[in-house]
Short mmCIF file of C-alpha atoms in Angstrom, two decimals:
data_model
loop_
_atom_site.label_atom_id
_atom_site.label_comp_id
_atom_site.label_asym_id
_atom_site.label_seq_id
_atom_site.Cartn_x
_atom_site.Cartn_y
_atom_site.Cartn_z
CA UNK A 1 11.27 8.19 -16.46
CA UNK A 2 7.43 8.20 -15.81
CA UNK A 3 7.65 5.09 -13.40
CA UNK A 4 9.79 6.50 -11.17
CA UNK A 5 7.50 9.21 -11.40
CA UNK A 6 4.89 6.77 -10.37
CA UNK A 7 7.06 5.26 -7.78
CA UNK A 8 7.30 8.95 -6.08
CA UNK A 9 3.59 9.64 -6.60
CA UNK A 10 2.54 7.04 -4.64
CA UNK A 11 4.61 7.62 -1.96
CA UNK A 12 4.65 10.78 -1.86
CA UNK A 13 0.85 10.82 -1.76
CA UNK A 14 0.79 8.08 0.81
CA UNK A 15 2.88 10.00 3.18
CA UNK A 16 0.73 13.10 2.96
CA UNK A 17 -2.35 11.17 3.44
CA UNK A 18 -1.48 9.11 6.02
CA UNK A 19 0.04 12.47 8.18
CA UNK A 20 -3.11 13.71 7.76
CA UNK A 21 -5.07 11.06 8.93
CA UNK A 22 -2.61 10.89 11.88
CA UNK A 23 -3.08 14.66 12.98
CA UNK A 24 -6.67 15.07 11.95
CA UNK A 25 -8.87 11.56 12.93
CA UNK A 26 -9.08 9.76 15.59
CA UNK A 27 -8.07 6.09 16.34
CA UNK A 28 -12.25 4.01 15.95
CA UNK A 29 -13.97 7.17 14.86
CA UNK A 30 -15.88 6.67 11.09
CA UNK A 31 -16.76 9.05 8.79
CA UNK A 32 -18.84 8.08 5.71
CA UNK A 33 -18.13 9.35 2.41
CA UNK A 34 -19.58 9.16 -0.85
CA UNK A 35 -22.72 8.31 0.24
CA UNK A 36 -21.79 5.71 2.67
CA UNK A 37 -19.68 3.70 0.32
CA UNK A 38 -16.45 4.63 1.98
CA UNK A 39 -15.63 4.91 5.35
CA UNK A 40 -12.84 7.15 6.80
CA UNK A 41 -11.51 5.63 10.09
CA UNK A 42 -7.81 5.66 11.41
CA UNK A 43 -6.26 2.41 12.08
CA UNK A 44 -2.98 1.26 13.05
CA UNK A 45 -1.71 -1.85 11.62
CA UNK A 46 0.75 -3.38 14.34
CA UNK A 47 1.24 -6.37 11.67
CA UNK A 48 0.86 -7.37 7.95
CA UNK A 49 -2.28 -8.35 5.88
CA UNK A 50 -4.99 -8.36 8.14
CA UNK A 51 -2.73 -8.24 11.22
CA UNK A 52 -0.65 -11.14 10.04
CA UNK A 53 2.40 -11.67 12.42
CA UNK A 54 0.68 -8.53 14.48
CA UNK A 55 2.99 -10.05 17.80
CA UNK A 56 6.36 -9.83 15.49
CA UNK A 57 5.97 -6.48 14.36
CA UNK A 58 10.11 -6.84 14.10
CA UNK A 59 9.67 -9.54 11.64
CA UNK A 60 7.40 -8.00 9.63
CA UNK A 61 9.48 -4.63 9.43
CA UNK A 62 12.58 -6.61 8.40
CA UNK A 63 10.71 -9.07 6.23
CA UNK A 64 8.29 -5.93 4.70
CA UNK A 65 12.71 -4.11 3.87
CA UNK A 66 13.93 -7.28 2.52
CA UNK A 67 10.96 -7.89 -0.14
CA UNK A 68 10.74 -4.41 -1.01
CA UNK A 69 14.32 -4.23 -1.21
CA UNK A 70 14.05 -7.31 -3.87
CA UNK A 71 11.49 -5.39 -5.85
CA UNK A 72 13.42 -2.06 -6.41
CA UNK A 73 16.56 -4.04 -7.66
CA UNK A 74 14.01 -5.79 -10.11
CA UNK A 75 12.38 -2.84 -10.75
CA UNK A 76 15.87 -1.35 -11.36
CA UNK A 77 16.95 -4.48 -14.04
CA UNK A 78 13.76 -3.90 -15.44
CA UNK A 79 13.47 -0.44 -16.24
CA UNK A 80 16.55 -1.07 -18.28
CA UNK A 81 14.85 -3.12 -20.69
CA UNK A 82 13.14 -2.36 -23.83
CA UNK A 83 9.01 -3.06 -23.81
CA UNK A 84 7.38 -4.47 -21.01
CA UNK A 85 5.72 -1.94 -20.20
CA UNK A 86 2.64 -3.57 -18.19
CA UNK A 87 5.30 -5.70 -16.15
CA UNK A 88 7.24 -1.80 -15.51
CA UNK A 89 3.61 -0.57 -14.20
CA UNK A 90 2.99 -3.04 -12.32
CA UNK A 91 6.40 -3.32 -10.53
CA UNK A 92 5.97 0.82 -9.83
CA UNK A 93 2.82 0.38 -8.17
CA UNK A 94 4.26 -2.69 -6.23
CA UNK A 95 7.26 -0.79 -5.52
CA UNK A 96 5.57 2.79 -4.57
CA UNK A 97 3.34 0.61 -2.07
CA UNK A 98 5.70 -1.66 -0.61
CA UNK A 99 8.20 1.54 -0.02
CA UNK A 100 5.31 3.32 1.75
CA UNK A 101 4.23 0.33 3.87
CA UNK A 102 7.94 -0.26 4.69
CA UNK A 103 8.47 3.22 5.98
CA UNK A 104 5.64 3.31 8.26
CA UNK A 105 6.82 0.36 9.49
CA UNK A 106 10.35 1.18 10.19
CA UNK A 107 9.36 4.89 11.22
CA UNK A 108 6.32 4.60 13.06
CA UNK A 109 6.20 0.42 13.96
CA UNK A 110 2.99 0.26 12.48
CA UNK A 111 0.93 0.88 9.08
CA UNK A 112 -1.63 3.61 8.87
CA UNK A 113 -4.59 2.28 7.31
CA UNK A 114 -7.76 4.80 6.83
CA UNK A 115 -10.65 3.47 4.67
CA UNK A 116 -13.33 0.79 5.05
CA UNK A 117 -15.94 -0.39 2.28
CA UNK A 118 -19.08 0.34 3.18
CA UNK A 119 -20.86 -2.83 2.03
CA UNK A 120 -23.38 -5.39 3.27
CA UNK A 121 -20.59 -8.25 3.67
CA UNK A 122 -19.38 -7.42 7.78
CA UNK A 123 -15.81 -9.38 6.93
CA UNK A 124 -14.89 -7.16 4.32
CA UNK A 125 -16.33 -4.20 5.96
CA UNK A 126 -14.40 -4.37 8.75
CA UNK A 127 -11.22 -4.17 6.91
CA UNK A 128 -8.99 -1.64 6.76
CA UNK A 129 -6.96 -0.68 3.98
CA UNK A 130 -4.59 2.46 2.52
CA UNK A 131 -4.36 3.10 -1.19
CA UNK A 132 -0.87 1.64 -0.92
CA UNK A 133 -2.48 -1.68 -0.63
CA UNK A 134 -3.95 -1.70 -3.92
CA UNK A 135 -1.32 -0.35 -5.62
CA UNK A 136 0.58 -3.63 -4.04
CA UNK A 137 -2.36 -5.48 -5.32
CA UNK A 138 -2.77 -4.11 -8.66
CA UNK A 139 1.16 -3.77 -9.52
CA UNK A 140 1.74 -7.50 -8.18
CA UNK A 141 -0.90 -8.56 -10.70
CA UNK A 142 0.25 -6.28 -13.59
CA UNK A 143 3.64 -7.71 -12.97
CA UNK A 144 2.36 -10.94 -13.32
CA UNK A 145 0.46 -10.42 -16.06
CA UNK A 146 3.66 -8.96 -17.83
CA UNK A 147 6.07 -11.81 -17.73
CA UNK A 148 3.93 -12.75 -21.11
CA UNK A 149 4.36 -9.36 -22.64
CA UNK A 150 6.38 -9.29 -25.81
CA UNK A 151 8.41 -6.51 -26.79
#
């Protein structure tokens, strides 16, 4: 099934990444790439969203396993039905996120984040995000977007 496959992919990529960032960059060091317009720099994310809740890591890890705990056993009732495909996307890239997220916060109490925006705006420049973020982004949208979907 290609969104399991998608599932795995994103994890799977996520956990290479982020080991890589781990062993190879260090914690407030930036490296520019693509001209500027992305910037490499290891940070670890003791909390949610922009260090929501960054004091209760705990609560975060067990709210992060119950949520994405809720979205595999939709993903699971989903997958079994015929069509809706954007809402199936979307709920792989939500789930391949949230399952990377989770783990890093369960194995290592905190999220590896490792890329900035290089922009003019400081607030959003100083952000820090992992590519499991916008699949969580995208998917949550697509999902959205796919309760409409006919078969």
């Amino acid at each position: 099934m290609i969104y399991i496959t998608i599932v795995a992919g994103i994890f799977l990529a996520e956990f290479f990444g982020k080991s890589y960032i781990e062993k190879h960059k260090k914690e407030g060091k930036e490296e520019p790439v693509w001209g500027g317009r992305i910037v490499i720099r290891k940070y670890h994310n003791r909390g949610a969203f922009l260090n929501a809740g960054e004091g209760r890591s705990s609560v975060v890890a067990v709210l992060s396993f119950s949520l994405t705990v809720c979205v595999a056993v939709f993903f699971l009732l989903t997958g079994r039905q015929k069509g809706k495909y954007m809402m199936k996307t979307g709920l792989a890239l939500l789930l391949g996120g949230a399952l990377s997220n989770t783990y890093d916060r369960l194995k290592r109490k905190y999220v590896v984040d490792y890329f900035s925006f290089g922009v003019k705006w400081k607030r959003l420049r100083n952000i820090v995000f992992n590519i499991s973020d916008f699949c969580i982004l995208a998917g949550t949208l697509l999902t959205v977007l796919g309760q409409e979907e006919t078969l």
